[in-house]
PDB file of C-alpha atoms and ligand atoms in Angstrom:
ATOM      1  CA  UNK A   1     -16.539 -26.697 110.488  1.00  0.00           C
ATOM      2  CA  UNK A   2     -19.653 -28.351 108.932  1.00  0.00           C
ATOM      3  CA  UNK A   3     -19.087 -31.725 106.888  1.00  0.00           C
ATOM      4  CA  UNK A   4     -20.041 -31.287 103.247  1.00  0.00           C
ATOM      5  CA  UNK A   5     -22.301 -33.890 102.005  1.00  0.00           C
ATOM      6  CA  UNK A   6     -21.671 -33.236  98.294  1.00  0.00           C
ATOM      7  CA  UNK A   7     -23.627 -35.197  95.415  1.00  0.00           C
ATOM      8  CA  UNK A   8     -22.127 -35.667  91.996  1.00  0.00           C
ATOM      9  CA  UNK A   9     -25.349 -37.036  90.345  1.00  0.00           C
ATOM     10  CA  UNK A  10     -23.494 -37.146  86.799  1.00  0.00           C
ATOM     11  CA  UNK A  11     -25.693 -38.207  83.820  1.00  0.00           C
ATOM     12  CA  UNK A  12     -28.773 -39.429  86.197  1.00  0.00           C
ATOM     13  CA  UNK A  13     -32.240 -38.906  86.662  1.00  0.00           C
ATOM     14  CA  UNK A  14     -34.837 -36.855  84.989  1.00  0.00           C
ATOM     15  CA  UNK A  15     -36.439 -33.585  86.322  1.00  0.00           C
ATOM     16  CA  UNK A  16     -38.774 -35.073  87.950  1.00  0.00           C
ATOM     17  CA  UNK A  17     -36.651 -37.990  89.817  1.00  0.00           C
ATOM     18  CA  UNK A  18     -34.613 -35.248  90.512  1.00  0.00           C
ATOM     19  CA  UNK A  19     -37.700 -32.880  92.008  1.00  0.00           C
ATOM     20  CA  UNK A  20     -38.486 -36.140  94.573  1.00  0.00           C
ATOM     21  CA  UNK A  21     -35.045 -36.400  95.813  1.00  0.00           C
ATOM     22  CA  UNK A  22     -34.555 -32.940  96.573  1.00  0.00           C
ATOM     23  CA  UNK A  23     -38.312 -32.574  98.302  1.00  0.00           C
ATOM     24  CA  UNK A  24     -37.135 -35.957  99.878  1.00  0.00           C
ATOM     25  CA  UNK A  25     -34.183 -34.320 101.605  1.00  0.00           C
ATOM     26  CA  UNK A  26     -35.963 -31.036 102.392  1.00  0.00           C
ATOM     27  CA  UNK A  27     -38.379 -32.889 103.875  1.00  0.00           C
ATOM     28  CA  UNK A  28     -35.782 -35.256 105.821  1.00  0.00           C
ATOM     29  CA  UNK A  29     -33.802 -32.243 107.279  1.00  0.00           C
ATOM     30  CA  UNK A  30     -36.681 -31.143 109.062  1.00  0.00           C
ATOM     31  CA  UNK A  31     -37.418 -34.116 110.460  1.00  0.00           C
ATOM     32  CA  UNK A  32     -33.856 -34.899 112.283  1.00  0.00           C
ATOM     33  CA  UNK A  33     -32.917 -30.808 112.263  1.00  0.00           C
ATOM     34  CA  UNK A  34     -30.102 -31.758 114.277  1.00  0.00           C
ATOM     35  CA  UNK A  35     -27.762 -33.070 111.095  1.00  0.00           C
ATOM     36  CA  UNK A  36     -28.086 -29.435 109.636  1.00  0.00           C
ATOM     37  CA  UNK A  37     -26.155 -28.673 112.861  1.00  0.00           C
ATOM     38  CA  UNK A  38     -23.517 -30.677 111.735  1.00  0.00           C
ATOM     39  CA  UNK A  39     -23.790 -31.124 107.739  1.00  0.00           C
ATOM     40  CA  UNK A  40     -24.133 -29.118 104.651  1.00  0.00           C
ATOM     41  CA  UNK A  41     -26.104 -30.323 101.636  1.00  0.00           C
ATOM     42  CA  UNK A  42     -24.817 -29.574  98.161  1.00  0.00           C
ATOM     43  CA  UNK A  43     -26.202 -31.161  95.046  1.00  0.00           C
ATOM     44  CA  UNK A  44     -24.339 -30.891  91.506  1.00  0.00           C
ATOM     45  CA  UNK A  45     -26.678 -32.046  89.337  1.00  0.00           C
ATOM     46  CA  UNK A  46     -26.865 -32.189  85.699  1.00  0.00           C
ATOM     47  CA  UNK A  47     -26.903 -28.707  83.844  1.00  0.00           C
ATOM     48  CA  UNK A  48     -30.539 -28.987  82.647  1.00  0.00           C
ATOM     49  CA  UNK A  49     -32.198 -29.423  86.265  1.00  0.00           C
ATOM     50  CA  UNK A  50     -29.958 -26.440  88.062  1.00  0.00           C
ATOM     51  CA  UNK A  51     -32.639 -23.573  87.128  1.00  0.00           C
ATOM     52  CA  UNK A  52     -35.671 -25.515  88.275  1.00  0.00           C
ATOM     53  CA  UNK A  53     -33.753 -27.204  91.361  1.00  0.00           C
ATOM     54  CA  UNK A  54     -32.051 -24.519  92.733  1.00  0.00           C
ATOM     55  CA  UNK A  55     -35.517 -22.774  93.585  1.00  0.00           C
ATOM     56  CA  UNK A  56     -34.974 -25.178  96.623  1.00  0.00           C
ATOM     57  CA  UNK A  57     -31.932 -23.466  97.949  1.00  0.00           C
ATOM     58  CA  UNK A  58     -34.369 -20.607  98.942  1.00  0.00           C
ATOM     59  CA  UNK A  59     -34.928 -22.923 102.180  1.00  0.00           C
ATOM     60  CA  UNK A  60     -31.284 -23.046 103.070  1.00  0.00           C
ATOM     61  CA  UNK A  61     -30.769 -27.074 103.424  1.00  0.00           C
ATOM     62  CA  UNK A  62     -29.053 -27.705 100.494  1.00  0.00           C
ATOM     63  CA  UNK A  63     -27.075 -25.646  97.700  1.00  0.00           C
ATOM     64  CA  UNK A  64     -26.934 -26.514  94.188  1.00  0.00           C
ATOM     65  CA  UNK A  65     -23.564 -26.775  91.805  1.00  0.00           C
ATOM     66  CA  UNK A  66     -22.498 -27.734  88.153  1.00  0.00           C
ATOM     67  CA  UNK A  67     -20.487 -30.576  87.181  1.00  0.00           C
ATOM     68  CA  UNK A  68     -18.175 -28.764  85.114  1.00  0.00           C
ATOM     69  CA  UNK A  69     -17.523 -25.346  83.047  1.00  0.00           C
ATOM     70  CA  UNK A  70     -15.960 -23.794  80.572  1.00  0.00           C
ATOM     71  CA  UNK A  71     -12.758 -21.677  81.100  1.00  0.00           C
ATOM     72  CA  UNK A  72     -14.526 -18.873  78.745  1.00  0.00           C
ATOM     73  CA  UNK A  73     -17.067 -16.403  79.781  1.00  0.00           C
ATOM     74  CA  UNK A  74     -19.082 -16.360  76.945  1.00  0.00           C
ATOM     75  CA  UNK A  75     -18.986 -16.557  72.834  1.00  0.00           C
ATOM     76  CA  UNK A  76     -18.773 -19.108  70.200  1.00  0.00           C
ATOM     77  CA  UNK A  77     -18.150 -22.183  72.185  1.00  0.00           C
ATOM     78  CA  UNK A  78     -21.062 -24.538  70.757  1.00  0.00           C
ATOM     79  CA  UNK A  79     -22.000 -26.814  73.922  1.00  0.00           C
ATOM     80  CA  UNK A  80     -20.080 -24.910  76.624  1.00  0.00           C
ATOM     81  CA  UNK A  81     -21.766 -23.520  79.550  1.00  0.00           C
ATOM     82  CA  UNK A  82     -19.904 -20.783  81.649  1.00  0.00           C
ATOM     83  CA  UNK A  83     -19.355 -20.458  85.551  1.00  0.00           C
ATOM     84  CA  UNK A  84     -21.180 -16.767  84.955  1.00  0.00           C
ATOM     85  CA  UNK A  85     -24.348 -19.072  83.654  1.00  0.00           C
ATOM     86  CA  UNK A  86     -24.038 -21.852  86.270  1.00  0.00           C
ATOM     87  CA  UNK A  87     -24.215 -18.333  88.986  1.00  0.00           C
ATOM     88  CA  UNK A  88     -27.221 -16.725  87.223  1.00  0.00           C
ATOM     89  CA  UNK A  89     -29.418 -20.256  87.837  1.00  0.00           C
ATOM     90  CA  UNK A  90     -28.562 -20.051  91.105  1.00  0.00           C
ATOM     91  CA  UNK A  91     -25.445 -22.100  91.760  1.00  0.00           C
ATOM     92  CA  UNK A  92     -22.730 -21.659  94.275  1.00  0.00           C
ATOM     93  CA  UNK A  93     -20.141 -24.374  93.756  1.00  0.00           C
ATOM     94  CA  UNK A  94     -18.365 -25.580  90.421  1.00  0.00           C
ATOM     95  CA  UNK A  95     -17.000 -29.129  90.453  1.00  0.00           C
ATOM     96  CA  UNK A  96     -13.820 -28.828  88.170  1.00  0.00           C
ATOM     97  CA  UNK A  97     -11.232 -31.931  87.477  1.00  0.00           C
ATOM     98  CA  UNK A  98     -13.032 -34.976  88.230  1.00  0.00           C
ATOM     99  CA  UNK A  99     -11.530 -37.821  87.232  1.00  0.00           C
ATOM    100  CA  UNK A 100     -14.104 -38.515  83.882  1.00  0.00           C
ATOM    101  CA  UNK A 101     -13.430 -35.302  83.036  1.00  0.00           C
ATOM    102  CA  UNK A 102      -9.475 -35.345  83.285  1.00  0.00           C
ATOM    103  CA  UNK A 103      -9.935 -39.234  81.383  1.00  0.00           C
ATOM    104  CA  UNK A 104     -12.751 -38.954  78.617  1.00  0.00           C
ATOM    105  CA  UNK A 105     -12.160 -35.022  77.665  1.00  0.00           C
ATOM    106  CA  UNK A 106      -8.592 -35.442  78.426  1.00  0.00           C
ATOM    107  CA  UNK A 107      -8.405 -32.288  80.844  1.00  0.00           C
ATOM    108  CA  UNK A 108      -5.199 -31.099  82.595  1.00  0.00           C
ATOM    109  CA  UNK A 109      -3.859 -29.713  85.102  1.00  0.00           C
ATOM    110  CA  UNK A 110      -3.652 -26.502  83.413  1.00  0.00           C
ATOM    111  CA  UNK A 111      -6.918 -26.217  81.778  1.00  0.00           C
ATOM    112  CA  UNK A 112      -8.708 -27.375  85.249  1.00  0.00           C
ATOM    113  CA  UNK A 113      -6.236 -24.235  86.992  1.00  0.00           C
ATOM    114  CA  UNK A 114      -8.133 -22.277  84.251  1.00  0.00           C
ATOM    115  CA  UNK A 115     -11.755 -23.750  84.846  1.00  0.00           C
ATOM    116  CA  UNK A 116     -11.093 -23.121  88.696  1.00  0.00           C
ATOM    117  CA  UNK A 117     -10.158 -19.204  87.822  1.00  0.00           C
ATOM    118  CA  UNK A 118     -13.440 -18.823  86.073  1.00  0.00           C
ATOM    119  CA  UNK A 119     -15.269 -19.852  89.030  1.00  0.00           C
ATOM    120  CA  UNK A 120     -13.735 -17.842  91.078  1.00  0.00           C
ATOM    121  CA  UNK A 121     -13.696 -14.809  89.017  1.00  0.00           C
ATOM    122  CA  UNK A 122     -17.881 -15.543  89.128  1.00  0.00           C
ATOM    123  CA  UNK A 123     -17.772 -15.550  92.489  1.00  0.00           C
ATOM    124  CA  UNK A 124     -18.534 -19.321  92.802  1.00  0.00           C
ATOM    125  CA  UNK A 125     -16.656 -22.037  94.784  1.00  0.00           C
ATOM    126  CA  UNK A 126     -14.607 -24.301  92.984  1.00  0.00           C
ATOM    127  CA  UNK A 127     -14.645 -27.980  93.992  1.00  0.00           C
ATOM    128  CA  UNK A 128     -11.091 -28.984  92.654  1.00  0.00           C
ATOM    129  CA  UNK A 129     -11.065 -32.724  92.142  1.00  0.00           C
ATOM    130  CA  UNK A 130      -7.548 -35.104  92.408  1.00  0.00           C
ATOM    131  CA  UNK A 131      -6.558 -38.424  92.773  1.00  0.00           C
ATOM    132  CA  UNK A 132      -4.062 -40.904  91.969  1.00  0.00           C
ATOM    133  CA  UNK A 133      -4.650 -44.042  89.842  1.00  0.00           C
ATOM    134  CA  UNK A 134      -4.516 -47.980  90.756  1.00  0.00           C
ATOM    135  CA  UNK A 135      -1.008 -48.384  89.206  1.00  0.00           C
ATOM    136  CA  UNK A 136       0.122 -45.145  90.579  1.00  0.00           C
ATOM    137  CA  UNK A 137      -1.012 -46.176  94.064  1.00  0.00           C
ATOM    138  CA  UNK A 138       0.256 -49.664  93.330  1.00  0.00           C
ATOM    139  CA  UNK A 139       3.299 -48.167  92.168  1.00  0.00           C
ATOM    140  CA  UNK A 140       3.292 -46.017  95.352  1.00  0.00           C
ATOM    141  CA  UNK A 141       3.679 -42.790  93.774  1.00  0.00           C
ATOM    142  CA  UNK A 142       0.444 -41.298  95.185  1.00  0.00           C
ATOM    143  CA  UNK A 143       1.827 -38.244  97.257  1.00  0.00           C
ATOM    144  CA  UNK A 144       3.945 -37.586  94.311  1.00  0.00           C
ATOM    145  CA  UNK A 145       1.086 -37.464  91.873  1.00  0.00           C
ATOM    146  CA  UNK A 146      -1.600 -35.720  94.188  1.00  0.00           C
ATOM    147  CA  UNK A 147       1.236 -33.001  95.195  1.00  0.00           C
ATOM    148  CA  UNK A 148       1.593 -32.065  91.043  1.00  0.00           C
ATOM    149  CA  UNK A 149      -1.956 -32.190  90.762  1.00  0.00           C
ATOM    150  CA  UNK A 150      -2.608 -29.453  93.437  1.00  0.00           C
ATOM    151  CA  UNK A 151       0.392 -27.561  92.358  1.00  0.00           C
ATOM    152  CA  UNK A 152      -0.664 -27.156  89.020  1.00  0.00           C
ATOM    153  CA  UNK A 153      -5.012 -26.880  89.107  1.00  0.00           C
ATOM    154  CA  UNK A 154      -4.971 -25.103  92.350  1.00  0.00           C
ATOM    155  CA  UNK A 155      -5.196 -21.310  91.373  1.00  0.00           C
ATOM    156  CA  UNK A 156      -2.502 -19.412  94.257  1.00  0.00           C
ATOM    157  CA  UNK A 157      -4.684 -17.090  95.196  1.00  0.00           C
ATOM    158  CA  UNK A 158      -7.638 -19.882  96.356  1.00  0.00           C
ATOM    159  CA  UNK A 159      -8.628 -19.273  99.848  1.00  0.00           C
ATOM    160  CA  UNK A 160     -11.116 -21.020 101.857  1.00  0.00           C
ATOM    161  CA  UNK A 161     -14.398 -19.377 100.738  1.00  0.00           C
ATOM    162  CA  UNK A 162     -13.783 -20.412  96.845  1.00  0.00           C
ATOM    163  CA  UNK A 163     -12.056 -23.599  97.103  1.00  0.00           C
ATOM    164  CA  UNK A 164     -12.711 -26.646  98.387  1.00  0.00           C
ATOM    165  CA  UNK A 165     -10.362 -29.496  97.618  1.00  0.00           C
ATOM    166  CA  UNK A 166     -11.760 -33.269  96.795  1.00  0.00           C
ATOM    167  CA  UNK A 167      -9.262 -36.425  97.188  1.00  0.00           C
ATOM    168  CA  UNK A 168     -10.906 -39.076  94.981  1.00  0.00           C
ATOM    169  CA  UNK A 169      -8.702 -41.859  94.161  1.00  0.00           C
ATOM    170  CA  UNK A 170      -9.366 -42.885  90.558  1.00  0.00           C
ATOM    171  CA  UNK A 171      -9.529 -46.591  91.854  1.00  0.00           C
ATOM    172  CA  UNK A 172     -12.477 -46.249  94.132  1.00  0.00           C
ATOM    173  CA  UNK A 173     -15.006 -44.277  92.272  1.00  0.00           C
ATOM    174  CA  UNK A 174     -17.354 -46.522  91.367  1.00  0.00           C
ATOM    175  CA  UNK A 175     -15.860 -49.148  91.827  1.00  0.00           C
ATOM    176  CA  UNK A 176     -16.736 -50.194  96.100  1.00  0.00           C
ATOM    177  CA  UNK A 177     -13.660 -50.074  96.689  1.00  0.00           C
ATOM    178  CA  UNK A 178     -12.603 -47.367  99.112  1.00  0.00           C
ATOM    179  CA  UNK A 179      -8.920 -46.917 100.689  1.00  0.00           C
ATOM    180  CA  UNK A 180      -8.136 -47.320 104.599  1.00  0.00           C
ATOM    181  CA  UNK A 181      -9.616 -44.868 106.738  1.00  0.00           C
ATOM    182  CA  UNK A 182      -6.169 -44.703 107.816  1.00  0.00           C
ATOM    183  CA  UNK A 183      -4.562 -44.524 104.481  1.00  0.00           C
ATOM    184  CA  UNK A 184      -7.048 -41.981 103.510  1.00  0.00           C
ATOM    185  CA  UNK A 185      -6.308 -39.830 106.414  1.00  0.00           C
ATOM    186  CA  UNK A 186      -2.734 -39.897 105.567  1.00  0.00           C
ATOM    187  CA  UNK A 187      -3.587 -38.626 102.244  1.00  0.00           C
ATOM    188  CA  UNK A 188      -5.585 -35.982 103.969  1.00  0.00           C
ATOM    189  CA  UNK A 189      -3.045 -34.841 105.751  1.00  0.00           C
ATOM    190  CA  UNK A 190      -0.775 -34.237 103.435  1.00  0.00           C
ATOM    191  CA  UNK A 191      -3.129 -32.400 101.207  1.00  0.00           C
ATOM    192  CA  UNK A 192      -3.402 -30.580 104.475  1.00  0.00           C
ATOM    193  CA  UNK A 193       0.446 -29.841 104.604  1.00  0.00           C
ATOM    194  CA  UNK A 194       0.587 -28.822 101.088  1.00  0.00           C
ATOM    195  CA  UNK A 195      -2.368 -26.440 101.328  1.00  0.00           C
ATOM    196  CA  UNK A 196      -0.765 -25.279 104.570  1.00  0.00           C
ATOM    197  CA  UNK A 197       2.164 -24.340 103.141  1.00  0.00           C
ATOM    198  CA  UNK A 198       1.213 -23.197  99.805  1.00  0.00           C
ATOM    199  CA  UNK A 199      -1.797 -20.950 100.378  1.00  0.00           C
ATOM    200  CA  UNK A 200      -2.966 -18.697 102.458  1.00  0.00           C
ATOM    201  CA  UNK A 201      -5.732 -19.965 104.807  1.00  0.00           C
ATOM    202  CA  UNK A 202      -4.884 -23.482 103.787  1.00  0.00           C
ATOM    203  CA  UNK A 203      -5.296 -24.682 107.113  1.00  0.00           C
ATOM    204  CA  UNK A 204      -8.962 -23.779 106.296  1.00  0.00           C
ATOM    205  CA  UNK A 205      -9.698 -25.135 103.219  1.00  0.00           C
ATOM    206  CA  UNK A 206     -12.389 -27.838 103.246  1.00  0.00           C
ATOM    207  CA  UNK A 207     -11.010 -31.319 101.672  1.00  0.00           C
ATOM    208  CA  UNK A 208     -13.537 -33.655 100.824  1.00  0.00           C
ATOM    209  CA  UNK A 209     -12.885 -36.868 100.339  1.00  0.00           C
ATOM    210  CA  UNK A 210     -14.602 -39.081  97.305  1.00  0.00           C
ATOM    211  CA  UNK A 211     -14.412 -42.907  95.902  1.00  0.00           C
ATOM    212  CA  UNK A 212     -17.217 -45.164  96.923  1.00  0.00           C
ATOM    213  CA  UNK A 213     -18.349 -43.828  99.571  1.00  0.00           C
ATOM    214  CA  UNK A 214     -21.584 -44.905 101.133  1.00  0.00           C
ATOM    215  CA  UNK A 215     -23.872 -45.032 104.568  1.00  0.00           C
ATOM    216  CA  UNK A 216     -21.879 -48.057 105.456  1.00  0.00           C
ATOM    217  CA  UNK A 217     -17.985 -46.744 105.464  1.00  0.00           C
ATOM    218  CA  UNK A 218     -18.775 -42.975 105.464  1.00  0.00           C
ATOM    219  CA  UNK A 219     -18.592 -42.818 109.857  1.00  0.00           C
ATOM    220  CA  UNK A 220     -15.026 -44.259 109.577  1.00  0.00           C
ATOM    221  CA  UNK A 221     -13.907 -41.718 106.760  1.00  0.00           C
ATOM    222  CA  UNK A 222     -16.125 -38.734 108.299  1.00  0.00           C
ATOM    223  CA  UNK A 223     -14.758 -39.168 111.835  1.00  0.00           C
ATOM    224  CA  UNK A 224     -10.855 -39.021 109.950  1.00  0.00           C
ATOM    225  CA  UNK A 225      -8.617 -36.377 110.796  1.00  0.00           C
ATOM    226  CA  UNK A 226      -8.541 -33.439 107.514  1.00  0.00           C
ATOM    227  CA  UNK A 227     -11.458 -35.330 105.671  1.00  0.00           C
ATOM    228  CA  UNK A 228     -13.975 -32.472 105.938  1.00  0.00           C
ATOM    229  CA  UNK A 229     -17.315 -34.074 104.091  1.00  0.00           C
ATOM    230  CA  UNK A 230     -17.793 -36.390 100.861  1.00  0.00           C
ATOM    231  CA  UNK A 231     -18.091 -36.347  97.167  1.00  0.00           C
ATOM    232  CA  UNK A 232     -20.620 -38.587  96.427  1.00  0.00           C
ATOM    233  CA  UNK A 233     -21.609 -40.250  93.689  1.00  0.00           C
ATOM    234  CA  UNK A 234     -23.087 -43.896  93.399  1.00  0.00           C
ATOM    235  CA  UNK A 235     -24.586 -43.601  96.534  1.00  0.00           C
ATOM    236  CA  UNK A 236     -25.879 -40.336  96.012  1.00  0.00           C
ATOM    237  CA  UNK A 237     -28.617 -41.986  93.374  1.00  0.00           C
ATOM    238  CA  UNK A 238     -30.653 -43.343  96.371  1.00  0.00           C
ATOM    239  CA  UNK A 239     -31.849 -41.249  99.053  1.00  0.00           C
ATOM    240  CA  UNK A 240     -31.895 -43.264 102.212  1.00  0.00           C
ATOM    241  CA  UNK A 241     -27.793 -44.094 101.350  1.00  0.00           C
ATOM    242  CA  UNK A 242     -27.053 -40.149 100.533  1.00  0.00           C
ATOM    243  CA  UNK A 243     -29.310 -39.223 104.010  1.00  0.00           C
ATOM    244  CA  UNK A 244     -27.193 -41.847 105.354  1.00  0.00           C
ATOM    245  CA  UNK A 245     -24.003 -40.562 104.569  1.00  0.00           C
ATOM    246  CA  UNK A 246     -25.301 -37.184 106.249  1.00  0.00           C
ATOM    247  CA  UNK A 247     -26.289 -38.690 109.653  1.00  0.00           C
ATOM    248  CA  UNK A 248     -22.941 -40.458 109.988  1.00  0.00           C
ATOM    249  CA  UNK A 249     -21.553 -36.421 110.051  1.00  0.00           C
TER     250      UNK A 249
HETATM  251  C1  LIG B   1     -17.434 -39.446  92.016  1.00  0.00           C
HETATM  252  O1  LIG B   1     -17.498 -39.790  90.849  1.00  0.00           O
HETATM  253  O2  LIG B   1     -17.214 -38.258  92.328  1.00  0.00           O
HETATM  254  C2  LIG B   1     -17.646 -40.457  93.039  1.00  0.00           C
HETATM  255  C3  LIG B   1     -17.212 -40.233  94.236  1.00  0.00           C
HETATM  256  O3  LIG B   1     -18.311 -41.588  92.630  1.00  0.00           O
HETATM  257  P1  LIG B   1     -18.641 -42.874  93.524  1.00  0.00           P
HETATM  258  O4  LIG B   1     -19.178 -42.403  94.833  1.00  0.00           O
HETATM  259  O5  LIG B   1     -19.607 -43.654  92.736  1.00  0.00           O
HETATM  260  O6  LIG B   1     -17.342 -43.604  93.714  1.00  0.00           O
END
């Protein structure tokens, strides 16, 4: 399986910052063609730059996705912007959950489990974000709190081709801090057990992992058992360290 090198640009750039990195990359891939061999490029970039950027997909380096979406199709929902919209610009990946979503729009478990159905029911891949926080890790409840988290936002019927699952420990996004490869890989693995056992084609399911992660520590975390490509964010803003991430895959 590939590595997904996934950006989560959040509220950065304008259009035409946004333009340079993506020519950047196109440009870059075909230059070392050997890390499309190996990695997959997706970009979720703010909502207002998907139509223009996602022209660029055409070239098949890199894919485009939202940050977020409503659980409704359509209708009077001032502000919201549907999965069905995020498809018709071009998209092919939804990231639902992430952490400032779950904290500053106070979303749960249940209304991400909703957000992921939409996608799916557009045909779309949801990227379904979890992760414990610093005093649940201190506290040493993380399996507990990742294993409720996937049991409740994971739709049952998510398979492979519209789910991808992304372990990003509240702690370590944004903050350099980044867990153990090794206690990272035990997390993977039990995400791995849980999707195992809980859905079909679990053993396939790509889980990314996300927190901090950079062209520095990404060949220790890439190279870890079950962590099948990143969620990047911080380092995503500069092109040589997102590029970098990608040739450590
Ligand atoms: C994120 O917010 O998804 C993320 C991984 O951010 P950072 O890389 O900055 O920790």
């Amino acid at each position: 399986m590939k590595k997904l090198i996934a950006a989560n640009w959040k509220m950065n750039f304008t259009l035409s910052e946004a333009r340079e990195f993506v020519l950047q990359l196109l440009q870059k891939s075909q230059e070392h063609t050997e890390i499309l061999e190996k990695a997959e490029f997706l970009i979720c970039a703010p909502y207002v730059f998907l139509s223009a950027l996602s022209e660029y997909s055409k070239q098949g380096v890199v894919s485009f996705g939202g940050q977020n979406c409503s659980v409704h199709d359509k209708g009077a929902y001032t502000g919201e912007i549907s999965a069905g919209m995020l498809k018709d610009v071009g998209c092919s990946h939804v990231i639902v959950g992430h952490s400032e979503r779950r904290e500053y729009h106070k979303e749960d478990n249940i209304l991400v489990n909703e957000k992921a159905k939409a996608v799916h029911q557009n045909g779309l891949s949801a990227i379904i974000c979890v992760g414990e926080s610093r005093k649940e890790r201190e506290a040493n409840l993380q399996e507990e709190v990742i294993e409720r988290q996937l049991f409740e936002s994971v739709p049952k019927n998510a398979i492979p081709e519209n789910t991808i699952i992304a372990y990003e420990p509240v702690w370590a996004i944004g903050t350099g801090k980044t867990p153990s490869p090794e206690d990272a890989g035990q997390m993977h693995s039990f995400i791995r057990a849980f999707l195992t056992k809980n859905y079909s084609q679990g053993e396939k399911m790509r889980i990314l992992y996300g927190g901090s992660m950079n062209s520095g520590n990404a060949e220790k975390l890439l190279t870890t058992p079950n962590i099948d490509g990143g969620l990047i964010g911080t380092a995503s803003l500069k092109f040589e360290e997102f590029f970098g991430v990608a040739q450590c895959a």
